[in-house]
């Protein structure tokens, strides 16, 4: 094992933080939302291509070996003396910026110890951090047993098809770490069972429009329905309702519900505008029959968030309970001009539930309510042995730097680790004080939210943990 001078690492990290912040600013200035359809250039659009090539250029400038895998994935390498390798996997694509920002999404702002820009937390800060791990090794002339490789993906946010391409065509590292969760080690990622619930019957003219789409994987902060105006319906809409605005527009009534967005895998962190809208429609008895059924179903799913409505609630000791959230609601126009309601949902199921009959049970429950199930994604849960030596070493390293006694955990979110062999997520999230009062409005400041941000202290401590951690696990026998 390498001799580790923790104080020297801490001092080097502190001295290099200003340069790291500038590196992060450079890549955050490049809008890099992956285009999976009708891309302006292959494979995922000009923004993803630019940001990948910019990071590879930075690597070349520092004297590292780089490789571009057809603009799907890039790699920056620091050579080791053995045949094995340790990969750090980050992604450079981001979710769409959306609306309602108080700060410019692509001109990074540094304020009160935070950087604010789309992608600065998810996941460009990890890419910058990984780059400086390699710089530390090179500047200190450290001879590693394993080649240390920084991998940079370009389509993680929209299905990880960049990684599908890489794994199908190229070799993977001996061990891979993904800094896209929290510290210490995430030894398991829940599976995904996603789908659409399509109404058996089409809606009447009483419903003019339904609009709720903040992204499949986001708890919506806006949802609205436009109903035909009648005096009785208008009177039922009167009276205050928190975060619900009602307006008359000619022969229609527009009902707009607000909420707080969050990652759909953690709906408790948000406040679903869809659930609020559905509750308003149901409680005020604004519709009936088939028109009401879709709102009743949405309300029930949003109230539970554990899949009970669809008969798929399950749990295990390490993962906890199933998470299932309704995130999208729209009207699908049929060839004859009729409009069919479509309610989209995502779910995260426990790591031991890969063989659970999700589709069979959900299809049966949907049918009882007058809906058909269309499965849009089924991704098996993944689990890495929590007793593996690398897990033990990195958990201890994280706890030593952070002064904590955390243990490996399972998360609902999905990272590259689920598609890589011999992989687990490691960092960079950690408990930190809340941002200063007034820096962000409610529903702002976290990943996938408006005014996405990251504490510079989090980057600093993550870099310290990763440098120390790489030196420590390099001494392990990872092959075989």
PDB file of C-alpha atoms in Angstrom, residues 91 95-96 101 117-123 125 156-157 180-182 217-219 261-267 269 411-414 429 443-454 458:
ATOM      1  CA  UNK A  91     -21.280  11.735 -16.788  1.00  0.00           C
ATOM      2  CA  UNK A  95     -31.100  17.299 -17.483  1.00  0.00           C
ATOM      3  CA  UNK A  96     -32.878  20.132 -19.267  1.00  0.00           C
ATOM      4  CA  UNK A 101     -34.182  30.019 -12.446  1.00  0.00           C
ATOM      5  CA  UNK A 117     -25.282  26.034 -12.643  1.00  0.00           C
ATOM      6  CA  UNK A 118     -27.089  23.234 -14.432  1.00  0.00           C
ATOM      7  CA  UNK A 119     -25.057  20.066 -14.020  1.00  0.00           C
ATOM      8  CA  UNK A 120     -22.647  21.427 -11.410  1.00  0.00           C
ATOM      9  CA  UNK A 121     -23.810  18.825  -8.885  1.00  0.00           C
ATOM     10  CA  UNK A 122     -25.107  16.140 -11.239  1.00  0.00           C
ATOM     11  CA  UNK A 123     -22.509  15.177 -12.351  1.00  0.00           C
ATOM     12  CA  UNK A 125     -18.414  18.305 -10.254  1.00  0.00           C
ATOM     13  CA  UNK A 156     -26.568   8.968 -18.414  1.00  0.00           C
ATOM     14  CA  UNK A 157     -29.665  11.058 -17.744  1.00  0.00           C
ATOM     15  CA  UNK A 180     -23.004   9.829  -8.343  1.00  0.00           C
ATOM     16  CA  UNK A 181     -24.654   8.961  -5.021  1.00  0.00           C
ATOM     17  CA  UNK A 182     -23.599   9.565  -1.441  1.00  0.00           C
ATOM     18  CA  UNK A 217     -37.976  11.035 -13.604  1.00  0.00           C
ATOM     19  CA  UNK A 218     -39.038  14.268 -11.897  1.00  0.00           C
ATOM     20  CA  UNK A 219     -41.812  14.883  -9.383  1.00  0.00           C
ATOM     21  CA  UNK A 261     -39.867  19.202  -7.880  1.00  0.00           C
ATOM     22  CA  UNK A 262     -37.560  16.418  -6.770  1.00  0.00           C
ATOM     23  CA  UNK A 263     -36.001  13.302  -8.202  1.00  0.00           C
ATOM     24  CA  UNK A 264     -38.886  10.871  -8.660  1.00  0.00           C
ATOM     25  CA  UNK A 265     -36.945   8.104  -6.917  1.00  0.00           C
ATOM     26  CA  UNK A 266     -37.308  10.176  -3.731  1.00  0.00           C
ATOM     27  CA  UNK A 267     -40.823  11.647  -3.934  1.00  0.00           C
ATOM     28  CA  UNK A 269     -38.322  15.287  -0.924  1.00  0.00           C
ATOM     29  CA  UNK A 411     -30.352   3.731  -2.893  1.00  0.00           C
ATOM     30  CA  UNK A 412     -33.325   4.307  -5.165  1.00  0.00           C
ATOM     31  CA  UNK A 413     -31.487   6.264  -7.820  1.00  0.00           C
ATOM     32  CA  UNK A 414     -29.711   4.599 -10.691  1.00  0.00           C
ATOM     33  CA  UNK A 429     -23.035  13.311  -1.318  1.00  0.00           C
ATOM     34  CA  UNK A 443     -37.776  23.736  -4.565  1.00  0.00           C
ATOM     35  CA  UNK A 444     -34.537  25.284  -5.843  1.00  0.00           C
ATOM     36  CA  UNK A 445     -30.873  24.471  -5.430  1.00  0.00           C
ATOM     37  CA  UNK A 446     -30.695  20.674  -5.521  1.00  0.00           C
ATOM     38  CA  UNK A 447     -29.876  18.412  -8.461  1.00  0.00           C
ATOM     39  CA  UNK A 448     -32.520  18.364 -11.230  1.00  0.00           C
ATOM     40  CA  UNK A 449     -34.080  21.491  -9.681  1.00  0.00           C
ATOM     41  CA  UNK A 450     -33.895  25.115 -10.848  1.00  0.00           C
ATOM     42  CA  UNK A 451     -30.719  26.777  -9.556  1.00  0.00           C
ATOM     43  CA  UNK A 452     -28.938  23.425  -9.211  1.00  0.00           C
ATOM     44  CA  UNK A 453     -25.982  23.909  -6.897  1.00  0.00           C
ATOM     45  CA  UNK A 454     -23.208  22.201  -5.021  1.00  0.00           C
ATOM     46  CA  UNK A 458     -18.538  18.986  -0.605  1.00  0.00           C
TER      47      UNK A 458
END
